[in-house]
Amino acid sequence: MKNCDTLIIGGGAPGLALAIHLAKDGLNLIVADAGAPPAPLSKTPLDSRTVALMGGSIGIIEETGIWPTLKKCANPLSRMAVVDDSRYPAGSDQMVEQAFSASELGRTEFGWNVPLAQLRAALFEAAKKQKNIAFFWNDAFQSAQEKTGGITIHLARTKNISARLLIGTDGRNSPVREAAGIKATRRPYGQKAITCIFKHSRPHEDTSVEFHRTGGPFTFVPMPDKHCSVVWVEKSEDADAFLRLPKQAFTKALEDRTRGRLGKIELVTPPSAWPLEYLRAERLTAPRIALAAEAAHVISPIGAQGLNLSLRDIKTLAEIISSAHANGLDIGSHTTLAAYERARKGDVLTRSLTIDLANQAVASDTPALRVMRRLTLRALSLPGPWRQLVMKKGLAA
Ligand SMILES: Cc1cc2nc3c(=O)[nH]c(=O)nc-3n(C[C@H](O)[C@H](O)[C@H](O)COP(=O)(O)OP(=O)(O)OC[C@H]3O[C@@H](n4cnc5c(N)ncnc54)[C@H](O)[C@@H]3O)c2cc1C
């Protein structure tokens, strides 16, 4: 029988960040994942995905010690623009635009755009340096049984692991959530997000632009050296059709949707498409079990909030567990888990519902909603508390 304080199922970015935080606070951990370990950072090629990490998330990443390395492949987000482009492909005179600058909040940037594969690789390199973390890769979670004072977990290859707490950061289809008997509200959006990275001829000026169009938002996000990543949401069948286009025709469609702001475009990574859905677990905890990140909530990429929300789960969970550990209390007790549930359920609920509403409002083509969207954007041009509040909510500051 193997023993640890905490077993984390799921070695994605949130699971690894949590492991580092807990290991630094002296807990003994196992991280298990059904997949292979990430390659070393120096050998990790760019894939099609980046994540915009806002204010507080960078602080959480900084505490893992990887930020000086990761910053080299990240780009600051100094300006963010939202454009109502619902008349696309009609003339550009139909657009309503609102731009926000980090300097309005007295900051140099709202956050940073970070390549996801590099983030995960850097976190794994940092986690490997912690002597109190053991890794079981290619070893899928199978079942768990609560017992007095702990929980016994069976993986596909490693049986009978004994822990005081089991944490599921095992993604949207979370087998840990299922084993815990936690139900989830789940609704596919019938949309996919096309992602890729491209080079362009005009400077992006550290500005991310989110175009709101029927079908879904189209967002380009700045990367170093005149590169951008894109999150381009379409109805699923339309996204699949774009992916089937020859490279030249796909590049032309992409360039069209940037409304010429970035000049000539050249693909750097092939495009891929990600099905979008709304998912929210009814609870974040069960006896001796906690859920975090996409195991607990999946939201649309509009507003770039998903991983930011997950990292707030990680910070709270790490603080509550470490404090229980430091005080000699049971880290998997009902009291500890109830504190996590209480601390996170409000943020998860409000953020999930707000993003769900925003996604539906942007994709809708009813005339009344279109007028509302345009009026809201125009109202945001007024200086004052309303505008500041919107910027701070985006930052979760
Ligand atoms: C197109 C797109 C753009 C996005 N952009 C942003 C953005 O700009 N900003 C932002 O904050 N967020 C963004 N997000 C959200 C963010 O990318 C995700 O929330 C995040 O990557 C999910 O991480 P995760 O670890 O929860 O899940 P996953 O990455 O799915 O990781 C789950 C892990 O669990 C493992 N696992 C699964 N089953 C088992 C099992 N049985 N046993 C063991 N291990 C298992 C998997 O192998 C995997 O490693 C975006 C999402 C999409 C789709």
XYZ file of C-alpha atoms and ligand atoms in Angstrom:
450
model
C 0.000 0.000 0.000
C 1.312 3.458 -0.990
C 0.563 6.354 1.332
C 0.325 10.088 0.723
C -1.433 13.103 2.212
C -3.134 14.072 -1.060
C -3.626 12.282 -4.355
C -4.300 14.620 -7.292
C -5.900 13.001 -10.337
C -5.167 15.089 -13.452
C -1.772 16.578 -14.312
C -3.027 19.482 -16.447
C -1.881 23.026 -15.612
C -4.252 23.446 -12.615
C -3.392 20.019 -11.118
C 0.352 20.667 -11.389
C 0.072 24.207 -9.976
C -1.838 22.808 -6.991
C 0.752 20.077 -6.445
C 3.596 22.634 -6.339
C 1.746 24.886 -3.866
C 0.953 21.963 -1.535
C 4.431 20.417 -1.809
C 6.015 23.751 -0.845
C 3.832 23.697 2.274
C 5.230 20.291 3.247
C 2.538 17.833 2.149
C 3.363 14.470 0.557
C 1.614 14.129 -2.780
C 0.949 11.821 -5.680
C -0.098 13.218 -9.065
C -1.637 10.620 -11.388
C -2.666 11.141 -14.995
C -4.102 8.870 -17.679
C -1.794 10.469 -20.263
C 1.949 10.757 -20.870
C 4.101 13.337 -19.027
C 4.687 16.705 -20.733
C 7.948 16.919 -22.759
C 10.740 19.170 -21.393
C 9.967 22.856 -21.934
C 12.876 23.302 -24.390
C 11.433 20.512 -26.570
C 7.785 21.590 -26.400
C 6.623 22.988 -29.747
C 3.907 25.667 -29.957
C 0.496 24.068 -30.327
C -2.637 25.957 -31.308
C -3.688 27.043 -27.783
C -2.780 29.976 -25.580
C -4.476 31.234 -22.423
C -4.938 34.841 -21.344
C -4.050 34.915 -17.665
C -5.362 37.979 -15.839
C -3.976 39.857 -12.807
C -4.455 37.436 -9.898
C -3.596 34.331 -11.954
C -0.098 35.624 -12.669
C 0.443 35.948 -8.906
C -0.513 32.258 -8.469
C 1.855 31.243 -11.285
C 4.643 33.455 -9.847
C 4.426 31.544 -6.552
C 5.259 28.299 -8.390
C 8.587 29.861 -9.436
C 8.125 29.404 -13.214
C 7.255 32.975 -14.172
C 10.789 34.243 -15.090
C 11.082 31.343 -17.592
C 7.510 31.444 -18.867
C 7.467 35.221 -19.293
C 9.949 34.831 -22.184
C 7.246 33.233 -24.350
C 4.329 35.327 -22.998
C 2.982 38.660 -24.205
C 1.474 41.468 -22.092
C -2.177 42.401 -22.662
C -2.037 46.167 -22.369
C -5.200 47.007 -24.306
C -8.358 45.018 -24.893
C -11.001 45.974 -27.434
C -14.520 44.619 -27.869
C -16.122 45.139 -31.273
C -19.764 44.520 -32.119
C -19.333 43.139 -35.627
C -22.748 41.461 -35.818
C -23.368 42.842 -39.297
C -20.351 40.899 -40.612
C -19.768 40.437 -43.572
C -21.432 43.822 -44.301
C -19.334 47.044 -44.309
C -16.926 47.914 -41.506
C -18.870 51.156 -40.898
C -21.420 48.966 -39.071
C -19.020 48.147 -36.211
C -19.279 49.547 -32.672
C -15.999 49.380 -30.761
C -14.973 49.916 -27.174
C -11.322 49.764 -26.104
C -10.000 49.470 -22.557
C -6.458 50.328 -21.559
C -4.682 48.883 -18.507
C -3.354 52.385 -17.800
C -6.937 53.439 -16.867
C -6.509 51.194 -13.822
C -2.978 52.473 -13.218
C -1.453 49.213 -14.490
C 0.927 48.425 -17.317
C -1.052 45.344 -18.395
C -4.328 43.527 -17.650
C -2.591 40.167 -17.843
C -0.438 37.992 -20.098
C -1.108 35.678 -23.029
C 0.718 32.397 -22.359
C 1.080 29.304 -24.614
C -0.786 26.485 -22.818
C 1.624 23.631 -23.673
C 4.594 25.710 -22.419
C 2.724 26.606 -19.225
C 2.094 22.922 -18.494
C 5.669 21.907 -19.391
C 7.145 24.615 -17.144
C 4.861 23.605 -14.263
C 5.908 19.958 -14.657
C 9.611 20.930 -14.562
C 9.005 22.902 -11.354
C 6.894 20.098 -9.834
C 9.642 17.517 -10.529
C 12.025 19.564 -8.359
C 9.758 19.012 -5.330
C 10.997 15.854 -3.600
C 7.633 15.213 -1.934
C 5.670 14.743 -5.206
C 5.533 11.312 -6.904
C 4.139 11.054 -10.441
C 2.171 8.166 -11.927
C 1.750 8.858 -15.662
C -0.235 6.629 -18.040
C -2.109 5.421 -14.964
C -5.834 6.243 -15.143
C -8.035 6.701 -12.093
C -10.446 3.797 -11.619
C -12.155 3.906 -8.227
C -12.014 5.183 -4.669
C -13.437 3.975 -1.346
C -13.727 6.132 1.744
C -12.433 4.471 4.914
C -11.957 5.658 8.492
C -9.691 8.700 8.418
C -8.869 8.427 4.725
C -9.589 7.150 1.247
C -8.219 4.219 -0.787
C -7.699 4.816 -4.505
C -7.137 2.347 -7.326
C -5.474 3.408 -10.558
C -5.345 1.184 -13.638
C -1.760 0.088 -12.870
C -1.260 1.072 -9.230
C -3.744 -0.299 -6.706
C -4.409 0.491 -3.053
C -3.077 4.020 -2.686
C -4.014 5.418 0.694
C -4.565 9.182 1.052
C -6.272 11.526 3.429
C -7.705 13.568 0.539
C -8.412 12.875 -3.149
C -8.548 15.862 -5.512
C -10.017 15.672 -9.016
C -8.479 18.077 -11.519
C -9.215 15.501 -14.195
C -11.037 17.667 -16.701
C -14.604 17.997 -17.940
C -15.378 14.247 -18.064
C -13.936 13.859 -14.544
C -14.036 10.194 -13.467
C -13.385 11.441 -9.903
C -16.589 13.515 -10.055
C -18.480 10.421 -11.198
C -16.955 8.195 -8.525
C -17.902 10.813 -5.914
C -21.515 10.702 -7.139
C -21.494 14.469 -7.764
C -24.017 15.411 -10.440
C -23.280 18.165 -12.958
C -25.472 20.444 -15.050
C -24.130 20.000 -18.562
C -25.288 21.666 -21.776
C -23.417 21.525 -25.103
C -23.438 24.902 -26.898
C -23.414 23.391 -30.384
C -20.347 25.574 -30.993
C -16.656 24.861 -31.486
C -13.683 27.146 -30.953
C -11.143 27.099 -33.767
C -7.665 27.876 -32.437
C -4.324 28.472 -34.167
C -1.266 30.717 -34.022
C -0.304 32.996 -36.921
C 2.294 35.586 -37.959
C 1.136 38.971 -39.259
C 2.623 41.977 -41.000
C 1.210 44.857 -38.876
C 2.077 45.306 -35.169
C -0.569 44.179 -32.661
C 0.446 46.822 -30.110
C -0.152 44.369 -27.250
C -3.886 44.610 -27.957
C -6.382 41.779 -27.891
C -9.553 42.297 -29.941
C -12.800 40.363 -29.396
C -15.241 40.697 -32.331
C -18.827 39.769 -31.474
C -20.501 38.104 -34.440
C -23.452 35.789 -34.989
C -22.126 32.262 -34.547
C -19.833 33.331 -31.717
C -16.964 35.639 -30.771
C -13.737 35.878 -32.788
C -10.756 36.963 -30.695
C -7.121 37.531 -31.569
C -4.649 37.739 -28.704
C -1.089 39.120 -28.991
C 2.043 36.960 -28.734
C 5.723 37.965 -28.993
C 7.298 38.894 -32.385
C 4.257 39.889 -34.435
C 2.413 36.656 -33.701
C -1.160 36.242 -32.429
C -3.293 33.349 -31.284
C -6.951 33.165 -32.211
C -10.085 31.792 -30.570
C -12.709 31.756 -33.305
C -16.104 30.427 -32.220
C -18.570 29.107 -34.798
C -21.537 26.744 -34.850
C -20.029 23.247 -34.781
C -20.879 22.371 -38.390
C -19.434 25.691 -39.633
C -16.232 25.203 -37.598
C -15.792 21.724 -39.096
C -16.305 23.174 -42.585
C -13.618 25.858 -41.957
C -11.207 23.165 -40.796
C -11.735 21.228 -44.027
C -10.697 24.259 -46.144
C -7.324 24.152 -47.914
C -4.659 26.138 -46.010
C -4.805 29.157 -48.328
C -8.607 29.460 -48.158
C -8.554 29.035 -44.357
C -5.887 31.765 -44.032
C -7.978 34.097 -46.225
C -11.106 33.484 -44.076
C -9.045 34.163 -40.919
C -7.553 37.360 -42.364
C -11.036 38.553 -43.389
C -12.296 38.196 -39.843
C -9.450 40.299 -38.403
C -10.885 43.103 -40.553
C -7.391 43.792 -41.885
C -6.106 45.063 -38.519
C -3.065 42.767 -38.532
C -2.194 43.032 -42.234
C -1.079 39.887 -44.077
C -1.411 36.641 -42.164
C 0.603 33.408 -42.304
C -0.307 30.290 -40.300
C 2.317 29.075 -37.789
C 0.359 26.135 -36.333
C -2.371 24.124 -38.031
C -5.852 24.991 -36.773
C -7.756 22.716 -34.377
C -11.320 22.888 -33.032
C -12.611 22.452 -29.464
C -16.262 21.640 -28.656
C -17.765 24.172 -26.230
C -20.190 23.487 -23.425
C -21.506 24.712 -20.113
C -20.802 22.429 -17.163
C -21.170 23.066 -13.456
C -20.858 20.434 -10.756
C -23.651 20.611 -8.170
C -21.074 20.408 -5.388
C -17.305 20.869 -5.194
C -16.805 18.247 -2.498
C -17.859 14.794 -1.297
C -16.484 12.855 1.691
C -12.630 12.937 1.378
C -12.906 14.312 -2.196
C -12.574 17.823 -3.690
C -13.037 18.901 -7.319
C -11.302 21.833 -8.975
C -10.844 23.376 -12.450
C -12.767 21.834 -15.381
C -13.786 18.837 -13.286
C -15.992 21.374 -11.461
C -16.842 23.955 -14.154
C -16.489 24.458 -17.895
C -17.347 27.817 -19.444
C -17.230 29.333 -22.921
C -13.881 30.943 -23.838
C -15.629 34.328 -24.264
C -13.846 36.747 -21.926
C -10.952 34.246 -21.459
C -11.989 33.298 -17.921
C -11.783 29.459 -17.712
C -8.278 28.816 -16.433
C -8.372 32.043 -14.413
C -11.401 30.679 -12.536
C -9.604 27.334 -12.105
C -6.486 28.980 -10.684
C -8.652 30.738 -8.091
C -9.944 27.258 -7.059
C -6.321 26.132 -6.771
C -5.242 29.103 -4.644
C -8.166 28.695 -2.233
C -7.838 24.912 -1.995
C -4.079 25.149 -1.383
C -4.549 27.789 1.348
C -7.267 25.796 3.151
C -5.419 22.455 2.994
C -2.055 23.965 3.974
C -3.587 25.804 6.901
C -5.265 22.585 8.162
C -1.951 20.718 7.721
C 0.048 23.418 9.542
C -2.411 23.296 12.463
C -2.256 19.517 12.725
C -5.873 19.125 11.541
C -7.281 16.485 9.186
C -6.876 17.865 5.629
C -9.684 15.661 4.307
C -12.198 16.268 7.104
C -15.718 17.518 6.556
C -14.743 20.863 8.154
C -11.811 21.414 5.779
C -13.822 20.488 2.685
C -16.823 22.575 3.787
C -14.512 25.610 4.055
C -13.423 25.069 0.416
C -17.013 24.606 -0.777
C -18.113 27.810 1.018
C -15.170 29.837 -0.250
C -15.526 28.891 -3.931
C -19.182 28.249 -4.680
C -20.165 31.940 -5.092
C -17.398 32.828 -7.558
C -17.936 29.615 -9.562
C -21.706 30.156 -9.749
C -21.663 33.848 -10.675
C -18.788 33.534 -13.177
C -20.357 30.460 -14.849
C -23.774 32.113 -15.180
C -22.385 35.457 -16.396
C -20.229 33.843 -19.079
C -23.118 31.565 -20.105
C -25.373 34.623 -20.561
C -22.655 36.554 -22.420
C -22.074 33.616 -24.760
C -25.781 33.357 -25.583
C -26.148 37.132 -26.008
C -23.185 37.345 -28.393
C -24.258 34.389 -30.534
C -27.885 35.504 -30.738
C -29.086 37.341 -33.824
C -32.404 38.707 -32.536
C -32.712 42.431 -33.389
C -33.542 43.423 -29.778
C -30.384 41.752 -28.446
C -28.286 43.270 -31.192
C -29.495 46.758 -30.201
C -28.869 45.983 -26.504
C -25.313 44.824 -27.262
C -24.546 47.988 -29.176
C -26.078 50.254 -26.510
C -24.101 48.470 -23.785
C -20.850 48.931 -25.676
C -21.626 52.620 -26.289
C -22.514 53.129 -22.596
C -19.103 51.744 -21.668
C -17.432 54.703 -23.370
C -18.592 56.877 -20.449
C -15.764 57.333 -17.958
C -16.464 56.468 -14.341
C -17.292 53.612 -11.975
C -19.300 51.450 -14.452
C -16.370 51.279 -16.880
C -13.881 50.642 -14.056
C -16.117 47.913 -12.630
C -16.281 46.083 -15.983
C -12.477 46.167 -16.277
C -12.001 44.967 -12.701
C -14.525 42.131 -13.154
C -12.579 40.996 -16.254
C -9.450 40.936 -14.110
C -11.267 39.421 -11.137
C -9.314 42.066 -9.221
C -10.519 27.323 -27.170
C -10.289 27.593 -25.718
C -9.645 28.769 -25.334
C -9.437 29.046 -23.978
N -8.848 30.231 -23.631
C -8.692 30.520 -22.319
C -8.111 31.766 -21.910
O -7.710 32.608 -22.730
N -7.979 32.023 -20.572
C -8.405 31.117 -19.634
O -8.283 31.400 -18.433
N -8.927 29.914 -19.984
C -9.084 29.597 -21.287
N -9.611 28.388 -21.653
C -9.874 27.372 -20.621
C -8.631 26.531 -20.282
O -7.858 26.247 -21.416
C -9.060 25.237 -19.604
O -9.904 25.572 -18.523
C -7.915 24.440 -19.049
O -6.914 24.215 -19.994
C -8.438 23.093 -18.547
O -7.518 22.527 -17.668
P -7.898 21.270 -16.755
O -6.635 20.787 -16.151
O -9.064 21.575 -15.876
O -8.424 20.170 -17.777
P -7.571 19.326 -18.817
O -6.579 20.166 -19.510
O -8.602 18.593 -19.627
O -6.726 18.291 -17.917
C -7.299 17.179 -17.310
C -6.220 16.144 -17.080
O -6.837 15.029 -16.434
C -6.355 13.855 -17.035
N -7.358 12.785 -16.881
C -8.562 12.667 -17.477
N -9.141 11.506 -17.118
C -8.282 10.879 -16.272
C -8.308 9.650 -15.547
N -9.325 8.775 -15.615
N -7.262 9.350 -14.765
C -6.203 10.176 -14.658
N -6.127 11.333 -15.324
C -7.145 11.697 -16.119
C -6.116 14.208 -18.486
O -5.180 13.306 -19.095
C -5.590 15.632 -18.378
O -4.181 15.686 -18.273
C -9.862 28.113 -22.996
C -10.492 26.915 -23.375
C -10.724 26.671 -24.728
C -11.435 25.378 -25.148
